[in-house]
Coordinates of C-alpha atoms and ligand atoms in Angstrom, one line a residue:
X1 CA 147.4 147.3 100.7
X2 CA 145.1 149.0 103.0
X3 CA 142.1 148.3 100.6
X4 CA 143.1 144.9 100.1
X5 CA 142.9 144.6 104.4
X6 CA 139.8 146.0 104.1
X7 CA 138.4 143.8 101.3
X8 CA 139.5 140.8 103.3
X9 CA 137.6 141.7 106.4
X10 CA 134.6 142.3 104.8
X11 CA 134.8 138.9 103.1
X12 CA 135.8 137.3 106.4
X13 CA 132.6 139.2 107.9
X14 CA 130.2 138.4 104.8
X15 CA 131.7 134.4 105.2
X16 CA 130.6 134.2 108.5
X17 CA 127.5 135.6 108.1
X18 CA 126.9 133.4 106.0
X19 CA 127.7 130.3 107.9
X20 CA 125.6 131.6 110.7
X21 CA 123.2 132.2 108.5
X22 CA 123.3 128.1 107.3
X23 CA 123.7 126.9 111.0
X24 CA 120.2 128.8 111.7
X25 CA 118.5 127.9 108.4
X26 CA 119.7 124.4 109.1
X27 CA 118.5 123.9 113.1
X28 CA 115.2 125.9 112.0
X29 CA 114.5 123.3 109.5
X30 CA 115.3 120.4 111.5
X31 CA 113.3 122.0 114.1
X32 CA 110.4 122.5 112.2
X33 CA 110.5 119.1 110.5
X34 CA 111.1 117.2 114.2
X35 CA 108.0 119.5 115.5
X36 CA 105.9 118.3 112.0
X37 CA 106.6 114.6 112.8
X38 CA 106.3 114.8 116.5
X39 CA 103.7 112.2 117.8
X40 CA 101.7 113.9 120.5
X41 CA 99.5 110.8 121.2
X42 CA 99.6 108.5 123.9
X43 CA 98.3 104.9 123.0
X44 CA 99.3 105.7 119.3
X45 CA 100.7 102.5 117.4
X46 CA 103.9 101.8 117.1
X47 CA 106.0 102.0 113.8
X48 CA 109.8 101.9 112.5
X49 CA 112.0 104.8 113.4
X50 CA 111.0 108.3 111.6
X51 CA 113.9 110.5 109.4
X52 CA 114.0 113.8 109.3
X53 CA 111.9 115.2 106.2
X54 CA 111.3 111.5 104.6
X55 CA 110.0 109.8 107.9
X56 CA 109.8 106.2 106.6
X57 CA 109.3 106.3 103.3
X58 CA 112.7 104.3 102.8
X59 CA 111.5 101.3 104.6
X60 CA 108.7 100.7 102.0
X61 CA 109.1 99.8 98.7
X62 CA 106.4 101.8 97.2
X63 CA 106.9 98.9 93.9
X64 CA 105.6 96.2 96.2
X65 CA 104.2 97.9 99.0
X66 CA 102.0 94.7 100.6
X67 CA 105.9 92.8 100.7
X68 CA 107.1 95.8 102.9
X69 CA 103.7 95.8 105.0
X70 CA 104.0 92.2 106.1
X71 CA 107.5 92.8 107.1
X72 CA 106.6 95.2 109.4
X73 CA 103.2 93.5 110.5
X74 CA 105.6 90.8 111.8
X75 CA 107.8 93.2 113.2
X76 CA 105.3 95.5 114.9
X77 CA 101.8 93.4 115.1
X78 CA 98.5 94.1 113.7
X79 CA 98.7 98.0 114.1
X80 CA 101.8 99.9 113.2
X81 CA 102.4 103.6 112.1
X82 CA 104.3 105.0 109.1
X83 CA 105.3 108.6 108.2
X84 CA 105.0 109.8 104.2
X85 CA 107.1 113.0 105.1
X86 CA 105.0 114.7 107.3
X87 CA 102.1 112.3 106.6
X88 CA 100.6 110.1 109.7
X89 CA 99.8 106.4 108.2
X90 CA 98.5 103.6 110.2
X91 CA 98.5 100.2 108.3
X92 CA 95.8 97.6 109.7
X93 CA 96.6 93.6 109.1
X94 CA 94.8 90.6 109.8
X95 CA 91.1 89.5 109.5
X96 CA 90.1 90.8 112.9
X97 CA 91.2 94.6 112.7
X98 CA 90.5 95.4 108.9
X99 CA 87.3 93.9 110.1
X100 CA 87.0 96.2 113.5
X101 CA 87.8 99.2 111.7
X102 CA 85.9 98.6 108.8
X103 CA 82.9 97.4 109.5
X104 CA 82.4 98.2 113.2
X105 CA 83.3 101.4 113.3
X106 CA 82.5 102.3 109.7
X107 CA 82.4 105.9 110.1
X108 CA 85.4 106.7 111.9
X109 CA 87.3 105.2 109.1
X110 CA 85.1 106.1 106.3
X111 CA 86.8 109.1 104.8
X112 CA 89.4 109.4 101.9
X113 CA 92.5 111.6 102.4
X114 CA 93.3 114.5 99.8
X115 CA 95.2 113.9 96.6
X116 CA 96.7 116.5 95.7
X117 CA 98.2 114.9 92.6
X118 CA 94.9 114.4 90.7
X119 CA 94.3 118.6 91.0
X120 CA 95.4 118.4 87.4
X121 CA 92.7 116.6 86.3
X122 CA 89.9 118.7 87.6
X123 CA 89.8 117.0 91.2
X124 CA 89.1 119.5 94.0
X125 CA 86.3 121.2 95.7
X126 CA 82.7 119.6 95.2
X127 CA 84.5 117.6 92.4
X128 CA 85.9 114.6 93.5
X129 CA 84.3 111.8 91.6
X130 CA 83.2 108.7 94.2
X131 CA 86.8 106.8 94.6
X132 CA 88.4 109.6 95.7
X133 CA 85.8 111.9 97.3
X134 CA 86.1 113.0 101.1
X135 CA 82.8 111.4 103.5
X136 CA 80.0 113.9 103.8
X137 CA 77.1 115.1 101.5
X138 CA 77.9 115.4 98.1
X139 CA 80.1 111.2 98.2
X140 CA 77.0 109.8 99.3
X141 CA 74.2 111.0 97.2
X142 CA 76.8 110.2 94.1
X143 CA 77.4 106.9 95.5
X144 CA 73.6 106.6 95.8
X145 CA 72.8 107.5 92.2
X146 CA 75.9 105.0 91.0
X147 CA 74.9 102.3 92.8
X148 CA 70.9 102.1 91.9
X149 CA 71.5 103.1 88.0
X150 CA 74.0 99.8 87.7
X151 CA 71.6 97.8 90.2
X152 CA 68.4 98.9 88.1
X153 CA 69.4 99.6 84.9
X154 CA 66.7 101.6 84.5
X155 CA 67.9 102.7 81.2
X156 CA 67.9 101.3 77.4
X157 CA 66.2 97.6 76.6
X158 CA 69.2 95.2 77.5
X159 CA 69.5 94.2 81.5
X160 CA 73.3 94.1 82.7
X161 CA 73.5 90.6 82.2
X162 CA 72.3 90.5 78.9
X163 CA 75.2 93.0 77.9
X164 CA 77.4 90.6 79.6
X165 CA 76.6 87.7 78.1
X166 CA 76.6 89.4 75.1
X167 CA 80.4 90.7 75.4
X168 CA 81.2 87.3 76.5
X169 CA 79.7 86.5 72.8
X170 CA 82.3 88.5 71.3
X171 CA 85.3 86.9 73.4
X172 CA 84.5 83.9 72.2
X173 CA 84.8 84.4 68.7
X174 CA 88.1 86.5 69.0
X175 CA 89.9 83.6 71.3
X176 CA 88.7 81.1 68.8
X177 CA 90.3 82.9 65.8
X178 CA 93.7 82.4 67.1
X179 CA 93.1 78.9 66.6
X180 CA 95.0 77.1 69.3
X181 CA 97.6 78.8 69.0
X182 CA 99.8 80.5 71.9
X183 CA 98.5 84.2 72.8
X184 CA 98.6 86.4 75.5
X185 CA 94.7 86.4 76.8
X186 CA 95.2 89.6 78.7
X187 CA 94.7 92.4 75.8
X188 CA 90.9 89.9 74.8
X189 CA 90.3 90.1 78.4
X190 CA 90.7 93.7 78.9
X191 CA 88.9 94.5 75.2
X192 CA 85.8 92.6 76.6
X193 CA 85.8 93.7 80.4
X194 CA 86.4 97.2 79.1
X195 CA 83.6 97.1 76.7
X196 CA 81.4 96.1 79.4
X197 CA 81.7 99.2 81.2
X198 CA 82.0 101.4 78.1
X199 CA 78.2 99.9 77.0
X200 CA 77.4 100.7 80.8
X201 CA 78.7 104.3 80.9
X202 CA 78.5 105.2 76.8
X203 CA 76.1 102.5 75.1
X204 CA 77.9 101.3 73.1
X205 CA 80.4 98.3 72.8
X206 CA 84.0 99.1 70.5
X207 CA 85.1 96.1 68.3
X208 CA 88.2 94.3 69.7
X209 CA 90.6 95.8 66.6
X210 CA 88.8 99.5 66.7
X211 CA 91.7 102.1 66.7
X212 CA 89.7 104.5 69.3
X213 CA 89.4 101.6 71.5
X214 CA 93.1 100.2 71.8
X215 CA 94.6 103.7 72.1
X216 CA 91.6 104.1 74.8
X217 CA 93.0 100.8 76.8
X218 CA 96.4 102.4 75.8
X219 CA 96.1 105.7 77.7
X220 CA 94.8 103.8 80.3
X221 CA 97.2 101.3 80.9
X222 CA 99.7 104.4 81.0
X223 CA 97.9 106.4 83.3
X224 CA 97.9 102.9 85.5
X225 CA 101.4 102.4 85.9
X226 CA 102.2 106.3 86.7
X227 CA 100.7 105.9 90.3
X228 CA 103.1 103.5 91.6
X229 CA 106.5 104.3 92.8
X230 CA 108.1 106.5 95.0
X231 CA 107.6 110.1 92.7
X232 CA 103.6 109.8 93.0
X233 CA 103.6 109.5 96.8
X234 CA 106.5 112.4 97.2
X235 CA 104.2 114.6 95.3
X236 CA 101.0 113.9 97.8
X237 CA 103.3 114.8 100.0
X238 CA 104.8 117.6 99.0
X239 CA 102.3 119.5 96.7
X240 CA 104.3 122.7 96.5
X241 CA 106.3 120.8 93.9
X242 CA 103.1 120.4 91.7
X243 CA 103.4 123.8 91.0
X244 CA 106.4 124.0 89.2
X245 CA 105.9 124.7 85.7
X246 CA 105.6 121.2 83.7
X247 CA 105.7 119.1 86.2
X248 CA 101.9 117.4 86.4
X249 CA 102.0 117.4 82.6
X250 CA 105.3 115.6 82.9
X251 CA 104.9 113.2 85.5
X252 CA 100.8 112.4 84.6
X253 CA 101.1 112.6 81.2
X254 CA 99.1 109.2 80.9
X255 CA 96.2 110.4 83.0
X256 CA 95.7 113.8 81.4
X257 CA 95.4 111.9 78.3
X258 CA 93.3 109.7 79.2
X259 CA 91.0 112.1 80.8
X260 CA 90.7 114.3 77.4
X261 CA 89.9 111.2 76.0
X262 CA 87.1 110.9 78.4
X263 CA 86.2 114.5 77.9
X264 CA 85.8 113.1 74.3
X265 CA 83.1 110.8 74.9
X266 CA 81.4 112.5 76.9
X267 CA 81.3 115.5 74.5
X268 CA 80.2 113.7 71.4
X269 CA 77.4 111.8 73.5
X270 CA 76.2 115.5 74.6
X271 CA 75.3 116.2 71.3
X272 CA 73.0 113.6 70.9
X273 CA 71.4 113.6 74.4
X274 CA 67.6 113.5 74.0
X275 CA 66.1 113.5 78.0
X276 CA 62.8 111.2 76.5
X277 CA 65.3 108.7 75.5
X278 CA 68.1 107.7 78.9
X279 CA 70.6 105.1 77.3
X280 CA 73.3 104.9 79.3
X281 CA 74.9 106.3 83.1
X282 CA 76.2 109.2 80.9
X283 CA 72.5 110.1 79.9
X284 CA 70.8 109.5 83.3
X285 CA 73.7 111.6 85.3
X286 CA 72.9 114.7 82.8
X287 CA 69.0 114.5 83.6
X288 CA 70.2 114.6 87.3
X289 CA 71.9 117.8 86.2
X290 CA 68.9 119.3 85.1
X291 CA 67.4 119.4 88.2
X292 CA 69.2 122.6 88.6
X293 CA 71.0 124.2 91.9
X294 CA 69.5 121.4 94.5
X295 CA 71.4 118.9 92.4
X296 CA 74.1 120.9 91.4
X297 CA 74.8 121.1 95.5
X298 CA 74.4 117.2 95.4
X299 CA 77.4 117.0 93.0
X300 CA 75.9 116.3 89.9
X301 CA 77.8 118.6 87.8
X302 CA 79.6 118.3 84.4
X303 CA 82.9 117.8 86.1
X304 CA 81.6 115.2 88.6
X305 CA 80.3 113.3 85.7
X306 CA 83.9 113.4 84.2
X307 CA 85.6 111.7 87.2
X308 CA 82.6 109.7 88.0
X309 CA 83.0 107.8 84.4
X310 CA 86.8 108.1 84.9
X311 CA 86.5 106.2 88.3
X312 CA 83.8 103.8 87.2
X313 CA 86.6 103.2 84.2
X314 CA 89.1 103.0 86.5
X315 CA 88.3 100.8 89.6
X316 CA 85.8 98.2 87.5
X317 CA 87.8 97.2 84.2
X318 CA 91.5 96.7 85.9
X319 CA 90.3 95.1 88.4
X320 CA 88.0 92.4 87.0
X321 CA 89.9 91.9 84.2
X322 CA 93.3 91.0 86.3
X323 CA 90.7 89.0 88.0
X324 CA 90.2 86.9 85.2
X325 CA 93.7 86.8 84.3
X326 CA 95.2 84.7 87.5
X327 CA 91.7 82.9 86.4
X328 CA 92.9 81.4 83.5
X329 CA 96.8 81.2 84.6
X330 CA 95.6 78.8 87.5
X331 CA 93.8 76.7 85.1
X332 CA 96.5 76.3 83.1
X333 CA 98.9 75.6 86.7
X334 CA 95.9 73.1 88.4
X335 CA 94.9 71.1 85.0
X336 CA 93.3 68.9 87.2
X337 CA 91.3 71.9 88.6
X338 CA 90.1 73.0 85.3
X339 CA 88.6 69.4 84.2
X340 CA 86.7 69.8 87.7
X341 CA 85.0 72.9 86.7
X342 CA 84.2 71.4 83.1
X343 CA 82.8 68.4 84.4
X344 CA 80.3 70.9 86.5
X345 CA 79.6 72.9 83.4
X346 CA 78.5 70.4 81.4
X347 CA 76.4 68.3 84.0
X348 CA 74.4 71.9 84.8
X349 CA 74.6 74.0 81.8
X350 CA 75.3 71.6 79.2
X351 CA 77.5 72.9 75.9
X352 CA 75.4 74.9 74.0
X353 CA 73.3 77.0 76.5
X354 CA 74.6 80.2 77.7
X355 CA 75.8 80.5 81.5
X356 CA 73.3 83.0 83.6
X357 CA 73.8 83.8 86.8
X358 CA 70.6 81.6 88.4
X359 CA 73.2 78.7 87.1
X360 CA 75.9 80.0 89.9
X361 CA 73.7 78.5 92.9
X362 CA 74.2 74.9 91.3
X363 CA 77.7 75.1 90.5
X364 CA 79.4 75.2 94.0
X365 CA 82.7 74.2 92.7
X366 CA 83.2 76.8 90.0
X367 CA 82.0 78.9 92.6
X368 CA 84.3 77.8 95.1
X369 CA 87.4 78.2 92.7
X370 CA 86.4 81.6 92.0
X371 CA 86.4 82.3 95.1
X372 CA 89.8 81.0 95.8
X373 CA 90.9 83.2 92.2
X374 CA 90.0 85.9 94.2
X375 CA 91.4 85.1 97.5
X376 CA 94.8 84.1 96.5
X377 CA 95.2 86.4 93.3
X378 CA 95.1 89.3 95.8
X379 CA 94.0 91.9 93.2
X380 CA 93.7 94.8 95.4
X381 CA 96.9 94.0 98.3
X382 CA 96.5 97.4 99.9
X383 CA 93.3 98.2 99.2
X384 CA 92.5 101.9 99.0
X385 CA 93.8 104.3 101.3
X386 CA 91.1 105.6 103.5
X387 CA 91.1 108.6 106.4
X388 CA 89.9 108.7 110.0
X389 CA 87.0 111.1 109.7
X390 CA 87.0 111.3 113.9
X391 CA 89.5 110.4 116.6
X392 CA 89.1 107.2 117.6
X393 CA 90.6 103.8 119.1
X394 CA 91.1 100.0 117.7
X395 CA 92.4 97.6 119.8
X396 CA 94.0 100.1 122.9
X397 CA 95.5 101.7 120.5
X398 CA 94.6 106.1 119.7
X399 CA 94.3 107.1 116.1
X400 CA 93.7 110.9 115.5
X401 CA 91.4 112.3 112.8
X402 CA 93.0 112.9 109.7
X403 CA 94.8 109.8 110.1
X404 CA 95.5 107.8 106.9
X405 CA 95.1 104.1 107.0
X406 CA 95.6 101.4 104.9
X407 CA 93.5 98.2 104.6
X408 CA 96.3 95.4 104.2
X409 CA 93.5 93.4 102.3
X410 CA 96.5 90.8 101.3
X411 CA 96.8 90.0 104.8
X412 CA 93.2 89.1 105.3
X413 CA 93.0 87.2 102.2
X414 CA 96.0 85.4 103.6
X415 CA 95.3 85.6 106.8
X416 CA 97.4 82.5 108.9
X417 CA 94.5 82.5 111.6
X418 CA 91.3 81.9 109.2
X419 CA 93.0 80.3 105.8
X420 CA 93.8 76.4 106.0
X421 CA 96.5 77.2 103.6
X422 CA 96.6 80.8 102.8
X423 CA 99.9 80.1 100.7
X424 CA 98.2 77.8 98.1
X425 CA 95.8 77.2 95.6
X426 CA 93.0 75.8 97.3
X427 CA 89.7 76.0 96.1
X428 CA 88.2 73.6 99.5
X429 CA 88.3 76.6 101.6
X430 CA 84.8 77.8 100.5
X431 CA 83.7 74.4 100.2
X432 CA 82.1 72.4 103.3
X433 CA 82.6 68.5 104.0
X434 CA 79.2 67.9 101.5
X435 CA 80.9 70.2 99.0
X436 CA 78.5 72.9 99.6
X437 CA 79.6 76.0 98.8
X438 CA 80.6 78.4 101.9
X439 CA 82.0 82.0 102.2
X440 CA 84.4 82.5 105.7
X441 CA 84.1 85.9 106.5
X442 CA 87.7 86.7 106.0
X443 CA 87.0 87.0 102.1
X444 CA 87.2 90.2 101.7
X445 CA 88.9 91.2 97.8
X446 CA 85.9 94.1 97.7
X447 CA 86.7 95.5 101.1
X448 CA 83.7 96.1 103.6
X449 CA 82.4 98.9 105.5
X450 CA 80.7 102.4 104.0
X451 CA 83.5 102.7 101.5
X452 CA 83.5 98.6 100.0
X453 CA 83.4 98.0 96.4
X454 CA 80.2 99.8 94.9
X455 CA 80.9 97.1 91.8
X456 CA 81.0 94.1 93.8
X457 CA 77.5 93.0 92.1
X458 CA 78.8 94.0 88.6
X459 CA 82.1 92.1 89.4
X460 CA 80.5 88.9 90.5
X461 CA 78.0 88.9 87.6
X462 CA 81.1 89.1 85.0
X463 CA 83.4 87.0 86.8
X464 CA 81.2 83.8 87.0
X465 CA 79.8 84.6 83.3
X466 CA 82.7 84.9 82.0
X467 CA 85.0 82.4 83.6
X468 CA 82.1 79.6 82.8
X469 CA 81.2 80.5 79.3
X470 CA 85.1 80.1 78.3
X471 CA 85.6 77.4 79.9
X472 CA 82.5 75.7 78.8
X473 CA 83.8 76.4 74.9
X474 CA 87.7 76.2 75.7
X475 CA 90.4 74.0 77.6
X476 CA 93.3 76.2 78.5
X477 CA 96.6 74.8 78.0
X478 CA 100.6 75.9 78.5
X479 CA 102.1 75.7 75.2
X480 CA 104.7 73.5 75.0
X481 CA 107.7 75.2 74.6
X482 CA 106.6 77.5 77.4
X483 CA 108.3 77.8 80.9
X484 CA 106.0 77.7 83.7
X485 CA 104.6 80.6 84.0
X486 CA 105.2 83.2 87.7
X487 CA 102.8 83.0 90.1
X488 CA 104.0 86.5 91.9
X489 CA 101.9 89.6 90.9
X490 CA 103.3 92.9 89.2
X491 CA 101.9 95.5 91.4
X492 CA 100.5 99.0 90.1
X493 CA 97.8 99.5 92.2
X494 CA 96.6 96.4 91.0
X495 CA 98.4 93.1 91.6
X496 CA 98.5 91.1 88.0
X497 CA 99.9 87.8 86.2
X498 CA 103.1 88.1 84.9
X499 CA 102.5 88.0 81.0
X500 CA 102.0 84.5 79.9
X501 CA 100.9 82.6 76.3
X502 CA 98.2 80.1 76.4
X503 CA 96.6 77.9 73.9
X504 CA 92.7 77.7 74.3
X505 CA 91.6 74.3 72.3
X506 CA 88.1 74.4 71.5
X507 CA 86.3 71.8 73.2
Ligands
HEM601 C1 87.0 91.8 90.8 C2 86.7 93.1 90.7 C3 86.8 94.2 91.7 C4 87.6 94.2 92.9 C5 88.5 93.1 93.4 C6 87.3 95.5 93.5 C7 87.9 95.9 94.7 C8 87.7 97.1 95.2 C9 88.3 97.6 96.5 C10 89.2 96.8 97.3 C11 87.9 98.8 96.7 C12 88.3 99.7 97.9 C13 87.3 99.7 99.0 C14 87.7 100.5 100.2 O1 88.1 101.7 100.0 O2 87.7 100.0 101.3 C15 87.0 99.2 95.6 C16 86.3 100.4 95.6 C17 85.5 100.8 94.5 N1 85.1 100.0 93.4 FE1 85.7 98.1 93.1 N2 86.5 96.2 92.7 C18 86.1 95.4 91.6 C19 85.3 95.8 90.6 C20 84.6 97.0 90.4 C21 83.7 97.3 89.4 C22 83.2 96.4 88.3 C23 83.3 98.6 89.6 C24 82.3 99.5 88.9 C25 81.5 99.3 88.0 C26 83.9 99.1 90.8 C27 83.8 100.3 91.4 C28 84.3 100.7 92.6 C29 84.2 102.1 93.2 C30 83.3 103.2 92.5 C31 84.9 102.1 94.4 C32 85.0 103.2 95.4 C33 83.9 103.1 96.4 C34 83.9 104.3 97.4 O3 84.9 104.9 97.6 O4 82.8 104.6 97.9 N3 84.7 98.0 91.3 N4 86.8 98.1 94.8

């Protein structure tokens, strides 16, 4: 009896131990979370109420993040703070303060935050590619070197138009095989718009049906659609939970295949590198490595080369070929639209000449609409996250370094104060009362500032090339039995078309 008294006071004792031991556990935690996500700033912009460990994550929907922003741009104005966990975000809207921050105070808002999540792929110290690469040193000579070997093209006999032009070549064959009947133009899209940067990067071009290349686009599109949602951003957040055992391999499965695939390329071109003989980025970036410790120190190492060609991959085929996607679904949506842009076509370039780029200046119209593709398509809603790289204020209000903020491009591009009708299709907003062709400052799909798009060039070049020479060959139609395709986007990153069937009928 005695021991069984005894027992039970010891339990009792160990029980409420225990619970003291949860009460303190429990107001530490709490504590230290409410410390974390204390705001310490006066003047800092105001945001929806903050939860303990998740701050606001719940009021975004990390599926269709730009839908979430504009709520809360209408709630809160221009400026208005979030909290990822312990994560300060300030989300910019509107023409006027993407502009402010962007362009005239470039530097303060010029650097990238960390990812954590791309570790696995080889991202870290000194090698962070461009897209993702912190302001300073090593971001800008790469940016440098990226920039003037697309804009020169120093390298192999063919200029980057003629390689366009040439891909272009190839679309048209493969659209015209299917022979008016209903396909899905997105896969001959991406082939081509892929292939354009793979000639770029690796010299050399993949036909349309080549196994390599659709389990290529394959891995890709994979490694796409595992950034968006809610698990991706919890991760940034919370890297500790990176290092459990499987878990990057698990969640990025896509993008570590994709990058060994990359590895791949770059390998097999290795072996064949002659310095006398630059063909390609791949080739001119390992002659910059052989300039030893100077340019080792300027980033141009192996695994810099890797994510560079991983980013250039990433941010130029997506992007233009989603482009040219909404393209072609408008057409099909404005008919009337589409006969315009013929009858330009055929007055300045005829039927049988190829499209160049000296064409662009007399085409206003085609110009103009796309333009508008661009504008109302909304490719990039959000943008790219960038950092504050200093303290510094926007309109009254304080943002701390460190601070990340996000370019709500979607409401510039749709901005109610510059757009005539920012809700529509309406290729007279880059067109003047003589039908010239004019650009409002608010058009801003690349971004501006130190960080904008370094393929704009690129991007314009294949856009109008492409857009013309298919339409000059091809009238898109809605097959018949076909319901009106969505005009919403799918976001991943990347706002796209819905999949749709068209019929191209040769012209
Ligand atoms: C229609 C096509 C394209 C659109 C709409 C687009 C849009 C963008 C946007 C919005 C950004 C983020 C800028 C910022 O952080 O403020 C960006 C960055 C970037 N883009 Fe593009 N882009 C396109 C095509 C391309 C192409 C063809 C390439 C490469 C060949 C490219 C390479 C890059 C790179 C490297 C960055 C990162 C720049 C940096 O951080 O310094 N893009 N792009």
């Amino acid at each position: 009896m005695a021991l069984l008294l005894w027992l039970q006071s010891q339990l009792s004792s160990c029980w409420s131990n225990i619970s003291v031991l949860g009460v303190f556990l429990t107001v530490f935690t709490l504590l230290f979370d409410f410390m974390k996500r204390r705001k310490k700033w006066s003047h800092y912009p105001p945001g929806p109420v903050s939860l303990p460990f998740i701050g606001t994550m719940l009021y975004v929907d990390f599926r269709n993040p730009h839908l979430s922003f504009n709520q809360l741009h209408k709630k809160f104005g221009n400026i208005f703070n979030l909290q990822n966990c312990w994560s300060n975000l300030v989300v910019l809207n509107g023409y006027k303060t993407v502009k402010e921050a962007l362009v005239h105070r470039s530097e303060d808002f010029a650097d990238r935050p960390y990812f954590p999540v791309y570790e696995h792929l080889g991202y870290g110290n000194k090698s962070e590619g461009i897209v993702m690469a912190r302001y300073g040193h090593v971001w800008k000579e790469l940016r440098k070197f990226t920039l003037s070997t697309l804009r020169n093209f120093g390298m192999g006999k063919k200029s980057l138009e003629e390689r366009v032009t040439e891909e272009v070549g190839f679309l048209c064959s493969a659209v015209n095989s299917e022979e008016g009947r209903p396909f899905d133009l997105r896969f001959l899209v991406n082939n081509a718009v892929c292939n354009v940067i793979c000639t770029t990067i690796y010299g050399e071009r993949f036909d349309y049906g080549d196994a390599t290349f659709k389990k290529l686009l394959h891995l890709f599109e994979n490694s796409l659609n595992e950034e968006a949602g809610f698990l991706p951003q919890l991760l940034n957040e919370v890297p500790i939970l990176l290092r459990i055992p499987g878990v990057p391999q698990k969640v990025f499965r896509g993008q570590k295949a994709f990058m060994d695939f990359i590895d791949v390329l770059i390998d097999k071109h290795m072996e064949t590198w002659n310095p006398a003989h630059i063909r390609d980025f791949t080739d001119a970036f390992l002659k910059e490595m052989e300039k030893g410790k100077v340019a080792e120190e300027n980033g141009f190492s192996y695994n810099n080369l890797r994510l560079v060609t991983a980013d250039l991959f990433a941010a130029g085929s997506e992007t233009t070929s989603t482009t040219l996607q909404w393209a072609f679904l408008y057409m099909l949506l404005h008919p009337e639209i589409q006969s315009k842009v013929q009858a330009e076509i055929d007055k300045v370039i005829g039927r049988e000449r190829s499209p160049t780029m000296k064409d662009q200046a007399s085409m206003p119209y085609t110009n103009a609409v796309i333009h508008e593709v661009q504008r109302y398509g909304d490719v990039v809603p959000i943008g790219l996250p960038h950092m504050t790289y200093r303290d510094t204020k926007l309109q009254g209000f304080f943002i701390p370094k460190g601070t990340t903020i996000i370019t709500n491009l979607s409401s510039v591009l749709k901005d109610e104060a510059v757009w005539e009708k920012p809700n529509e299709f309406y290729p007279e907003h880059f067109l003047d009362a003589n039908g010239h062709f004019v650009k409002p400052e608010a058009f801003l799909p690349f971004s501006a500032g130190r960080r904008a798009c370094l393929g704009e060039q690129l991007a314009r070049m294949e856009l109008f090339i492409f857009f013309t020479t298919l339409l000059q060959k091809f009238t898109f139609v809605l097959p018949e039995d076909q319901p009106r395709p969505r005009e919403d986007g799918r976001f991943a990153l990347t706002s796209s078309p819905h999949p749709y069937l068209v019929r191209a009928v040769p012209r």
